[in-house]
Amino acid sequence: MFLEYMHGGAGGSNYEGTGGGPDHPGHYPHGTSAIPMPPPGHQPRQPIMQPNMAPRLRSPVSGYPHRHPMGPPMQHPPQSQPQLAPTQPQLVQPQPQLTPTQQQHQQQQQPGPSHGPHHSSRQTSGPPLQPHQQQPVLPPPQSQQAPPGHTRYYPPGPSSQVPLQHSVAQRQSASHSSHHIPHSQQTSPSVSPHISGSKRSLNRLKSKLQRRIPVFGVWLTIPSPVTARVMAAQGFDWACIDMEHTPTNPALMAEMVAAVAGSGTCAPIVRVPSHAPEWFKWALDAGAHGIIVPTVNTAEEMRDIERMCRYPPTGKRSMGAFFAPNAFGLRGPRAVNDYVEHVSNDILVIPQIESVEGAANLPSILKAGGMDAIFVGPYDLNASVRASHDMQIQDVMVHIEQSAKDSDVPLGIYASSGAAAGSRLREGYTLLVAASDIECLSSSAADNLDRARSETRHYR
């Protein structure tokens, strides 16, 4: 019966029900869809595993059988499940209510979570936070307030108690430790860094003249910003851009002023061609540190010149100095305001005395005030004295020098060379022209040519 059950009787599988007859239990007629049951006491046989066969496992995703990709799994002995001891009910002890002070003390004693060997947990004060609750942003203490004009950034989240300005200040102090500026002397970024609490002068030339320090300049007659830049870089204290006897237009003059001011050590001075107001506007708005006005003969002319160089209420200069702050190194949104409020009063106003009438009226001109120095034009003055036929040039020069000395006003003069400037310095002049661009160009060219020709004597 066992063999018939395994082989399906006379002609088929017992699972098909095609043989064996109804006498054998578990056999059903052909065509029956019921699953046959094994005979009583039968032990099901183990499937025969071939070496190249793998068990059909079920996919954990689809649930359908699939073949193991790595072959049959390793056979492990069955492991017995450990017996778990019955759990005893835990008694929950009620926690006493703590005051906010006790909670703060308890949180300070508990160390925070560590995220690495270099991590230091930061303890916060206050009651514990509830779930899904963000720590409020606390204002910085009074000792960490930023200086005026600085903006602190507080990022959102629990770490917003510590502002980023602290780390920036540390980096700045480390990089500027050699020239640290106390906080009481620091200025706001909205104010130009050159303007401090004391409204000091930005015109170095004027400061030297007030202290009677000799200042040597160069006279620029070539209408070229290239020449002006080259001459200003030679170490002169100031450079005068002559518009009276040169074909320099306002546009070229503005470029030359910028070129001279760009040297950083040479102050640009402009000699305007006449007393017309537009020349003063063009020169001052271009950034000139001073104005030399030719042929000033009366005190009224001196008062009118001063008014054209000063802003209201003391003068009548119009607002439009958009380029002038750059010539003084002023930057930022308050550059124009700083120039108008502080620097414009330091503009040098220098009347030129170059006629007999101006020399005779010099005491009244000095009493009118408003000038920073008196500049003598020796060539025109000499021509005016010769035309008068009743005085000598030496007497006129002594009169001018004594009048300036009595009024304690610095005195300047045009000198044709460095040697002539040295002799004038011994006579009491402190605003001195030591050279001119065209004279330096022509004399240097002639001198080099003479040296070159001196070597050709063997070829003559």
CSV table of C-alpha atoms in Angstrom, one decimal:
chain,number,residue,atom,x,y,z
A,1,MET,CA,0.0,0.0,0.0
A,2,PHE,CA,2.9,2.3,0.7
A,3,LEU,CA,4.4,1.8,-2.7
A,4,GLU,CA,1.0,2.3,-4.3
A,5,TYR,CA,0.6,5.5,-2.4
A,6,MET,CA,4.0,6.8,-3.5
A,7,HIS,CA,3.6,5.8,-7.1
A,8,GLY,CA,-0.1,6.4,-7.6
A,9,GLY,CA,-1.2,2.8,-8.0
A,10,ALA,CA,-1.5,1.5,-11.5
A,11,GLY,CA,-1.0,4.5,-13.6
A,12,GLY,CA,-0.5,7.8,-12.0
A,13,SER,CA,0.3,10.0,-9.1
A,14,ASN,CA,-1.7,9.7,-6.0
A,15,TYR,CA,-2.1,13.5,-6.0
A,16,GLU,CA,-3.9,13.2,-9.3
A,17,GLY,CA,-6.3,10.6,-8.0
A,18,THR,CA,-6.0,8.4,-11.2
A,19,GLY,CA,-5.6,5.0,-9.6
A,20,GLY,CA,-5.6,2.9,-6.5
A,21,GLY,CA,-9.3,2.6,-6.2
A,22,PRO,CA,-11.6,3.6,-3.4
A,23,ASP,CA,-10.3,0.8,-1.2
A,24,HIS,CA,-7.2,2.8,-0.2
A,25,PRO,CA,-7.8,5.7,2.1
A,26,GLY,CA,-6.7,9.0,0.8
A,27,HIS,CA,-7.4,8.2,-2.8
A,28,TYR,CA,-10.1,10.0,-4.7
A,29,PRO,CA,-11.6,9.5,-8.1
A,30,HIS,CA,-10.1,11.1,-11.2
A,31,GLY,CA,-10.9,14.8,-11.5
A,32,THR,CA,-11.3,15.5,-7.8
A,33,SER,CA,-9.7,18.7,-6.7
A,34,ALA,CA,-9.5,17.9,-3.1
A,35,ILE,CA,-6.0,17.5,-1.6
A,36,PRO,CA,-5.3,13.8,-0.6
A,37,MET,CA,-4.4,13.0,2.9
A,38,PRO,CA,-1.6,10.5,3.7
A,39,PRO,CA,-2.5,7.1,5.2
A,40,PRO,CA,-2.5,6.8,9.0
A,41,GLY,CA,0.9,6.4,10.5
A,42,HIS,CA,2.8,7.6,7.4
A,43,GLN,CA,5.8,9.8,7.8
A,44,PRO,CA,6.4,12.2,4.9
A,45,ARG,CA,9.7,11.8,3.2
A,46,GLN,CA,12.3,14.5,3.0
A,47,PRO,CA,12.9,15.9,-0.5
A,48,ILE,CA,15.9,14.7,-2.3
A,49,MET,CA,18.4,17.6,-2.7
A,50,GLN,CA,20.6,17.5,-5.7
A,51,PRO,CA,24.1,19.2,-5.5
A,52,ASN,CA,23.1,21.9,-8.0
A,53,MET,CA,19.7,22.7,-6.5
A,54,ALA,CA,18.9,25.4,-4.0
A,55,PRO,CA,15.8,25.5,-1.9
A,56,ARG,CA,12.9,27.6,-3.1
A,57,LEU,CA,12.5,30.4,-0.6
A,58,ARG,CA,9.8,33.0,-0.5
A,59,SER,CA,10.6,36.6,-1.3
A,60,PRO,CA,10.1,38.9,1.6
A,61,VAL,CA,8.7,41.5,-0.8
A,62,SER,CA,6.3,39.7,-3.1
A,63,GLY,CA,5.8,36.5,-1.2
A,64,TYR,CA,6.4,34.3,-4.3
A,65,PRO,CA,9.0,31.5,-4.3
A,66,HIS,CA,12.4,32.3,-5.6
A,67,ARG,CA,15.7,30.5,-5.7
A,68,HIS,CA,18.4,31.6,-3.3
A,69,PRO,CA,21.2,33.3,-5.3
A,70,MET,CA,24.0,31.9,-3.3
A,71,GLY,CA,23.0,28.3,-3.2
A,72,PRO,CA,21.6,26.3,-0.2
A,73,PRO,CA,21.8,28.0,3.1
A,74,MET,CA,24.0,26.8,5.8
A,75,GLN,CA,22.4,24.3,8.2
A,76,HIS,CA,22.5,25.5,11.8
A,77,PRO,CA,21.4,23.5,14.7
A,78,PRO,CA,18.1,24.6,16.1
A,79,GLN,CA,18.4,27.0,18.9
A,80,SER,CA,16.1,26.9,21.8
A,81,GLN,CA,14.5,30.2,22.8
A,82,PRO,CA,15.6,31.4,26.3
A,83,GLN,CA,12.9,31.3,28.9
A,84,LEU,CA,12.1,34.8,30.1
A,85,ALA,CA,11.5,35.3,33.8
A,86,PRO,CA,8.2,36.7,34.6
A,87,THR,CA,8.5,40.5,35.0
A,88,GLN,CA,7.6,42.0,38.3
A,89,PRO,CA,5.5,45.1,38.3
A,90,GLN,CA,7.6,48.2,38.9
A,91,LEU,CA,6.4,50.6,41.5
A,92,VAL,CA,6.6,54.3,40.3
A,93,GLN,CA,7.8,56.6,43.0
A,94,PRO,CA,6.2,60.0,42.8
A,95,GLN,CA,8.7,62.8,42.1
A,96,PRO,CA,8.5,65.8,44.4
A,97,GLN,CA,7.8,69.2,42.8
A,98,LEU,CA,11.0,71.3,42.5
A,99,THR,CA,11.1,75.0,42.5
A,100,PRO,CA,12.6,76.9,39.5
A,101,THR,CA,15.8,77.5,41.6
A,102,GLN,CA,16.2,73.8,42.5
A,103,GLN,CA,15.6,72.8,38.8
A,104,GLN,CA,18.3,75.3,37.7
A,105,HIS,CA,20.7,73.9,40.3
A,106,GLN,CA,19.9,70.3,39.3
A,107,GLN,CA,20.5,71.1,35.5
A,108,GLN,CA,23.8,72.8,36.3
A,109,GLN,CA,25.1,69.6,38.1
A,110,GLN,CA,24.1,67.3,35.2
A,111,PRO,CA,26.7,67.2,32.4
A,112,GLY,CA,25.3,67.8,28.9
A,113,PRO,CA,25.6,65.4,26.0
A,114,SER,CA,29.1,64.9,24.6
A,115,HIS,CA,29.6,64.7,20.8
A,116,GLY,CA,33.3,64.3,20.7
A,117,PRO,CA,36.6,64.7,22.6
A,118,HIS,CA,36.6,68.4,22.0
A,119,HIS,CA,33.0,69.1,22.7
A,120,SER,CA,32.0,71.2,25.7
A,121,SER,CA,28.3,71.2,26.6
A,122,ARG,CA,26.8,74.6,27.3
A,123,GLN,CA,24.4,74.9,30.2
A,124,THR,CA,21.4,77.1,30.0
A,125,SER,CA,19.5,78.6,32.8
A,126,GLY,CA,15.8,78.6,33.3
A,127,PRO,CA,13.1,76.0,33.5
A,128,PRO,CA,13.3,72.9,31.3
A,129,LEU,CA,11.9,73.2,27.8
A,130,GLN,CA,8.7,71.4,26.8
A,131,PRO,CA,8.7,69.0,23.8
A,132,HIS,CA,8.7,70.8,20.5
A,133,GLN,CA,9.4,74.1,22.2
A,134,GLN,CA,12.1,76.4,20.9
A,135,GLN,CA,14.3,78.2,23.3
A,136,PRO,CA,13.5,82.0,23.3
A,137,VAL,CA,16.1,84.5,22.0
A,138,LEU,CA,17.7,86.3,24.9
A,139,PRO,CA,19.0,89.8,24.4
A,140,PRO,CA,22.8,90.3,24.8
A,141,PRO,CA,24.0,91.5,28.1
A,142,GLN,CA,25.0,95.1,28.5
A,143,SER,CA,28.7,94.3,28.3
A,144,GLN,CA,28.3,92.7,24.9
A,145,GLN,CA,26.5,95.6,23.2
A,146,ALA,CA,27.9,96.4,19.8
A,147,PRO,CA,29.5,99.8,19.1
A,148,PRO,CA,27.4,102.3,17.2
A,149,GLY,CA,27.0,101.4,13.6
A,150,HIS,CA,27.7,97.7,14.1
A,151,THR,CA,24.9,95.1,13.6
A,152,ARG,CA,24.8,91.9,15.6
A,153,TYR,CA,23.3,88.8,14.0
A,154,TYR,CA,21.4,86.4,16.1
A,155,PRO,CA,20.7,83.1,14.3
A,156,PRO,CA,17.4,81.3,15.2
A,157,GLY,CA,17.4,78.4,17.6
A,158,PRO,CA,18.8,77.6,21.0
A,159,SER,CA,22.3,78.9,20.2
A,160,SER,CA,21.0,82.4,19.5
A,161,GLN,CA,22.1,83.5,22.9
A,162,VAL,CA,25.7,84.0,21.8
A,163,PRO,CA,26.0,86.7,19.1
A,164,LEU,CA,28.4,86.2,16.2
A,165,GLN,CA,29.9,89.6,16.8
A,166,HIS,CA,32.0,88.2,19.6
A,167,SER,CA,33.9,85.9,17.3
A,168,VAL,CA,34.4,88.6,14.7
A,169,ALA,CA,35.7,90.9,17.4
A,170,GLN,CA,38.2,88.3,18.5
A,171,ARG,CA,39.5,87.8,15.0
A,172,GLN,CA,39.8,91.6,14.5
A,173,SER,CA,41.6,92.0,17.8
A,174,ALA,CA,44.0,89.2,16.9
A,175,SER,CA,44.8,90.7,13.5
A,176,HIS,CA,45.1,94.3,14.7
A,177,SER,CA,46.7,93.7,18.1
A,178,SER,CA,49.7,95.7,17.1
A,179,HIS,CA,47.7,98.9,16.5
A,180,HIS,CA,44.6,98.4,18.7
A,181,ILE,CA,42.3,101.4,19.0
A,182,PRO,CA,40.4,101.7,22.2
A,183,HIS,CA,36.6,101.5,21.9
A,184,SER,CA,36.2,105.1,23.2
A,185,GLN,CA,38.2,106.3,20.2
A,186,GLN,CA,36.5,104.2,17.6
A,187,THR,CA,34.2,105.9,15.1
A,188,SER,CA,31.1,104.7,13.5
A,189,PRO,CA,31.3,103.4,9.9
A,190,SER,CA,28.7,106.0,8.9
A,191,VAL,CA,31.4,108.6,9.6
A,192,SER,CA,34.5,108.8,7.6
A,193,PRO,CA,37.5,107.2,9.4
A,194,HIS,CA,39.5,110.4,8.9
A,195,ILE,CA,37.0,112.5,11.0
A,196,SER,CA,37.3,111.8,14.7
A,197,GLY,CA,35.7,113.5,17.7
A,198,SER,CA,38.1,116.4,17.4
A,199,LYS,CA,37.5,118.1,14.1
A,200,ARG,CA,41.1,118.0,13.1
A,201,SER,CA,42.4,119.4,9.8
A,202,LEU,CA,42.9,117.1,6.9
A,203,ASN,CA,44.9,119.6,5.0
A,204,ARG,CA,48.5,118.7,5.9
A,205,LEU,CA,49.9,121.7,3.9
A,206,LYS,CA,47.8,124.1,5.9
A,207,SER,CA,48.9,122.5,9.2
A,208,LYS,CA,52.6,122.9,8.2
A,209,LEU,CA,52.1,126.6,7.1
A,210,GLN,CA,50.5,127.4,10.5
A,211,ARG,CA,53.5,126.0,12.2
A,212,ARG,CA,55.9,127.9,9.9
A,213,ILE,CA,57.4,124.7,8.5
A,214,PRO,CA,58.8,125.3,5.0
A,215,VAL,CA,56.9,123.6,2.2
A,216,PHE,CA,58.3,123.2,-1.3
A,217,GLY,CA,56.2,122.9,-4.4
A,218,VAL,CA,56.3,122.4,-8.1
A,219,TRP,CA,54.7,124.6,-10.7
A,220,LEU,CA,52.7,122.7,-13.3
A,221,THR,CA,52.3,124.5,-16.6
A,222,ILE,CA,52.0,121.4,-19.0
A,223,PRO,CA,48.3,120.6,-19.3
A,224,SER,CA,48.7,116.8,-18.7
A,225,PRO,CA,47.7,114.6,-15.8
A,226,VAL,CA,50.6,112.3,-16.7
A,227,THR,CA,53.2,115.0,-16.1
A,228,ALA,CA,51.3,116.1,-12.9
A,229,ARG,CA,51.5,112.5,-11.6
A,230,VAL,CA,55.2,112.2,-12.3
A,231,MET,CA,56.1,115.5,-10.7
A,232,ALA,CA,53.9,114.9,-7.6
A,233,ALA,CA,55.6,111.6,-7.0
A,234,GLN,CA,59.0,113.3,-6.6
A,235,GLY,CA,58.4,114.3,-3.0
A,236,PHE,CA,57.1,117.9,-3.3
A,237,ASP,CA,54.8,119.1,-0.6
A,238,TRP,CA,52.4,120.8,-3.0
A,239,ALA,CA,51.9,121.3,-6.8
A,240,CYS,CA,50.2,124.3,-8.3
A,241,ILE,CA,48.2,123.7,-11.5
A,242,ASP,CA,48.5,127.0,-13.3
A,243,MET,CA,45.4,128.0,-15.3
A,244,GLU,CA,46.3,131.6,-15.8
A,245,HIS,CA,49.1,131.3,-18.3
A,246,THR,CA,48.5,127.8,-19.7
A,247,PRO,CA,45.8,126.4,-22.0
A,248,THR,CA,44.5,124.1,-19.2
A,249,ASN,CA,40.7,123.7,-19.4
A,250,PRO,CA,38.5,122.7,-16.4
A,251,ALA,CA,38.4,119.1,-17.5
A,252,LEU,CA,42.2,118.7,-17.7
A,253,MET,CA,42.5,120.7,-14.5
A,254,ALA,CA,40.2,118.2,-12.7
A,255,GLU,CA,42.2,115.2,-14.0
A,256,MET,CA,45.5,116.9,-12.8
A,257,VAL,CA,44.1,117.6,-9.4
A,258,ALA,CA,43.1,113.9,-9.1
A,259,ALA,CA,46.6,112.8,-10.3
A,260,VAL,CA,48.4,115.0,-7.7
A,261,ALA,CA,46.1,114.0,-4.9
A,262,GLY,CA,46.6,110.4,-5.8
A,263,SER,CA,50.2,110.6,-4.7
A,264,GLY,CA,49.1,110.8,-1.1
A,265,THR,CA,51.8,113.3,-0.1
A,266,CYS,CA,51.5,116.2,-2.5
A,267,ALA,CA,48.6,118.7,-2.1
A,268,PRO,CA,47.0,120.0,-5.3
A,269,ILE,CA,46.7,123.8,-5.5
A,270,VAL,CA,45.1,125.6,-8.4
A,271,ARG,CA,45.8,129.1,-9.6
A,272,VAL,CA,42.6,130.3,-11.2
A,273,PRO,CA,42.8,132.6,-14.2
A,274,SER,CA,40.5,135.3,-12.9
A,275,HIS,CA,38.1,136.3,-10.1
A,276,ALA,CA,35.0,134.8,-11.9
A,277,PRO,CA,33.0,132.5,-9.6
A,278,GLU,CA,32.9,129.6,-12.0
A,279,TRP,CA,36.7,129.1,-11.8
A,280,PHE,CA,36.5,128.8,-8.1
A,281,LYS,CA,33.7,126.2,-8.4
A,282,TRP,CA,35.5,124.1,-10.9
A,283,ALA,CA,38.7,124.1,-9.0
A,284,LEU,CA,37.3,123.5,-5.5
A,285,ASP,CA,34.7,120.9,-6.6
A,286,ALA,CA,37.5,119.0,-8.4
A,287,GLY,CA,39.2,118.6,-5.0
A,288,ALA,CA,41.8,121.4,-4.9
A,289,HIS,CA,43.4,121.8,-1.4
A,290,GLY,CA,43.9,125.5,-2.0
A,291,ILE,CA,43.4,128.4,-4.4
A,292,ILE,CA,45.9,131.0,-5.5
A,293,VAL,CA,44.1,134.1,-6.8
A,294,PRO,CA,46.1,136.4,-9.1
A,295,THR,CA,46.2,140.2,-8.9
A,296,VAL,CA,44.4,140.9,-5.6
A,297,ASN,CA,44.6,144.7,-5.2
A,298,THR,CA,42.0,145.7,-2.6
A,299,ALA,CA,40.4,144.5,0.7
A,300,GLU,CA,37.0,144.2,-0.9
A,301,GLU,CA,38.4,141.8,-3.5
A,302,MET,CA,39.9,139.7,-0.7
A,303,ARG,CA,36.5,139.5,1.1
A,304,ASP,CA,34.8,138.5,-2.1
A,305,ILE,CA,37.4,135.8,-2.7
A,306,GLU,CA,36.9,134.3,0.7
A,307,ARG,CA,33.2,134.2,0.4
A,308,MET,CA,33.5,132.2,-2.9
A,309,CYS,CA,35.7,129.6,-1.1
A,310,ARG,CA,33.4,129.1,1.9
A,311,TYR,CA,30.0,127.5,2.2
A,312,PRO,CA,27.1,129.3,3.8
A,313,PRO,CA,26.6,130.9,6.2
A,314,THR,CA,30.1,132.3,6.1
A,315,GLY,CA,30.4,132.3,2.3
A,316,LYS,CA,28.5,131.8,-0.9
A,317,ARG,CA,30.0,128.7,-2.4
A,318,SER,CA,27.4,126.5,-4.0
A,319,MET,CA,26.9,122.8,-3.1
A,320,GLY,CA,28.3,120.4,-5.7
A,321,ALA,CA,31.5,119.0,-4.4
A,322,PHE,CA,31.0,115.4,-5.5
A,323,PHE,CA,34.6,114.7,-6.4
A,324,ALA,CA,36.3,116.8,-3.8
A,325,PRO,CA,36.0,114.3,-0.9
A,326,ASN,CA,38.1,111.8,-2.9
A,327,ALA,CA,41.0,114.2,-3.0
A,328,PHE,CA,41.1,114.2,0.8
A,329,GLY,CA,40.8,110.4,1.1
A,330,LEU,CA,37.2,110.6,2.3
A,331,ARG,CA,35.0,107.5,1.5
A,332,GLY,CA,31.6,106.2,2.3
A,333,PRO,CA,28.1,107.6,2.4
A,334,ARG,CA,29.0,110.5,4.6
A,335,ALA,CA,32.0,111.6,2.6
A,336,VAL,CA,30.3,114.7,1.1
A,337,ASN,CA,28.9,115.7,4.5
A,338,ASP,CA,32.2,115.4,6.1
A,339,TYR,CA,33.8,117.5,3.4
A,340,VAL,CA,31.2,120.2,3.7
A,341,GLU,CA,31.1,120.3,7.5
A,342,HIS,CA,34.8,119.9,8.4
A,343,VAL,CA,37.2,119.9,5.4
A,344,SER,CA,35.9,122.9,3.4
A,345,ASN,CA,37.0,125.3,6.1
A,346,ASP,CA,40.6,124.0,5.7
A,347,ILE,CA,40.8,125.1,2.0
A,348,LEU,CA,43.8,127.3,1.5
A,349,VAL,CA,42.9,130.8,0.3
A,350,ILE,CA,46.1,132.5,-1.0
A,351,PRO,CA,45.9,136.0,-2.6
A,352,GLN,CA,48.7,136.9,-5.0
A,353,ILE,CA,50.3,140.3,-4.7
A,354,GLU,CA,51.9,141.2,-8.1
A,355,SER,CA,51.2,144.9,-8.6
A,356,VAL,CA,52.1,148.2,-7.0
A,357,GLU,CA,48.5,148.8,-6.1
A,358,GLY,CA,48.3,145.5,-4.3
A,359,ALA,CA,51.5,146.1,-2.4
A,360,ALA,CA,50.4,149.5,-1.3
A,361,ASN,CA,47.0,148.1,-0.1
A,362,LEU,CA,48.5,145.1,1.5
A,363,PRO,CA,48.0,146.2,5.1
A,364,SER,CA,44.3,146.7,4.5
A,365,ILE,CA,44.1,143.4,2.7
A,366,LEU,CA,45.7,141.7,5.6
A,367,LYS,CA,43.2,143.3,8.0
A,368,ALA,CA,40.3,142.0,5.9
A,369,GLY,CA,41.5,138.5,6.9
A,370,GLY,CA,40.4,135.2,5.4
A,371,MET,CA,43.8,134.4,3.8
A,372,ASP,CA,46.1,131.6,4.8
A,373,ALA,CA,49.2,133.0,3.1
A,374,ILE,CA,50.4,135.8,0.9
A,375,PHE,CA,52.0,134.8,-2.4
A,376,VAL,CA,54.3,137.2,-4.3
A,377,GLY,CA,54.4,137.2,-8.1
A,378,PRO,CA,57.9,138.6,-8.7
A,379,TYR,CA,57.8,138.9,-12.5
A,380,ASP,CA,54.5,140.9,-12.7
A,381,LEU,CA,55.4,142.9,-9.6
A,382,ASN,CA,58.7,143.8,-11.1
A,383,ALA,CA,57.0,144.9,-14.3
A,384,SER,CA,54.5,147.0,-12.4
A,385,VAL,CA,57.3,148.7,-10.4
A,386,ARG,CA,59.2,149.6,-13.5
A,387,ALA,CA,56.1,151.1,-15.0
A,388,SER,CA,55.6,153.4,-12.0
A,389,HIS,CA,59.1,155.1,-12.3
A,390,ASP,CA,59.0,156.3,-8.6
A,391,MET,CA,60.0,153.2,-6.5
A,392,GLN,CA,62.5,150.4,-6.5
A,393,ILE,CA,61.6,146.7,-6.4
A,394,GLN,CA,63.7,146.1,-3.4
A,395,ASP,CA,61.7,148.7,-1.4
A,396,VAL,CA,58.5,147.1,-2.4
A,397,MET,CA,59.7,143.6,-1.4
A,398,VAL,CA,60.7,144.9,2.0
A,399,HIS,CA,57.3,146.5,2.5
A,400,ILE,CA,55.5,143.2,1.6
A,401,GLU,CA,57.7,141.1,3.9
A,402,GLN,CA,57.3,143.5,6.8
A,403,SER,CA,53.5,143.7,6.4
A,404,ALA,CA,53.2,139.9,6.4
A,405,LYS,CA,55.4,139.6,9.4
A,406,ASP,CA,53.4,142.2,11.4
A,407,SER,CA,50.2,140.4,10.6
A,408,ASP,CA,51.7,136.9,11.3
A,409,VAL,CA,50.7,135.6,7.9
A,410,PRO,CA,52.9,133.1,6.1
A,411,LEU,CA,54.7,134.4,3.0
A,412,GLY,CA,55.2,132.6,-0.3
A,413,ILE,CA,57.0,133.3,-3.6
A,414,TYR,CA,57.7,131.8,-7.0
A,415,ALA,CA,61.4,130.8,-7.3
A,416,SER,CA,62.9,129.8,-10.6
A,417,SER,CA,65.1,127.0,-9.1
A,418,GLY,CA,66.0,125.1,-6.0
A,419,ALA,CA,68.9,127.4,-5.3
A,420,ALA,CA,66.7,130.5,-5.5
A,421,ALA,CA,64.1,128.9,-3.2
A,422,GLY,CA,66.9,128.3,-0.7
A,423,SER,CA,67.8,132.0,-0.7
A,424,ARG,CA,64.2,133.0,-0.3
A,425,LEU,CA,63.9,130.6,2.7
A,426,ARG,CA,66.6,132.5,4.5
A,427,GLU,CA,64.6,135.7,3.9
A,428,GLY,CA,61.6,134.4,5.8
A,429,TYR,CA,59.5,132.8,3.0
A,430,THR,CA,57.9,129.4,3.8
A,431,LEU,CA,55.6,128.7,0.8
A,432,LEU,CA,58.2,128.2,-1.9
A,433,VAL,CA,58.2,127.0,-5.5
A,434,ALA,CA,61.3,124.9,-6.0
A,435,ALA,CA,60.8,123.8,-9.6
A,436,SER,CA,58.5,123.8,-12.6
A,437,ASP,CA,57.6,120.9,-14.8
A,438,ILE,CA,58.6,122.7,-18.1
A,439,GLU,CA,61.8,123.9,-16.6
A,440,CYS,CA,62.7,120.4,-15.3
A,441,LEU,CA,61.9,118.9,-18.6
A,442,SER,CA,63.8,121.4,-20.7
A,443,SER,CA,66.8,121.6,-18.4
A,444,SER,CA,67.1,117.9,-17.9
A,445,ALA,CA,66.8,117.3,-21.7
A,446,ALA,CA,69.5,119.9,-22.4
A,447,ASP,CA,71.8,118.6,-19.7
A,448,ASN,CA,71.6,115.0,-20.9
A,449,LEU,CA,72.2,116.1,-24.5
A,450,ASP,CA,75.3,118.1,-23.5
A,451,ARG,CA,76.7,115.1,-21.6
A,452,ALA,CA,76.1,112.9,-24.6
A,453,ARG,CA,77.8,115.3,-27.0
A,454,SER,CA,80.8,115.7,-24.7
A,455,GLU,CA,81.7,112.1,-25.4
A,456,THR,CA,81.8,112.8,-29.2
A,457,ARG,CA,84.9,115.0,-29.1
A,458,HIS,CA,87.0,112.2,-30.4
A,459,TYR,CA,84.9,112.1,-33.5
A,460,ARG,CA,85.1,115.7,-34.4
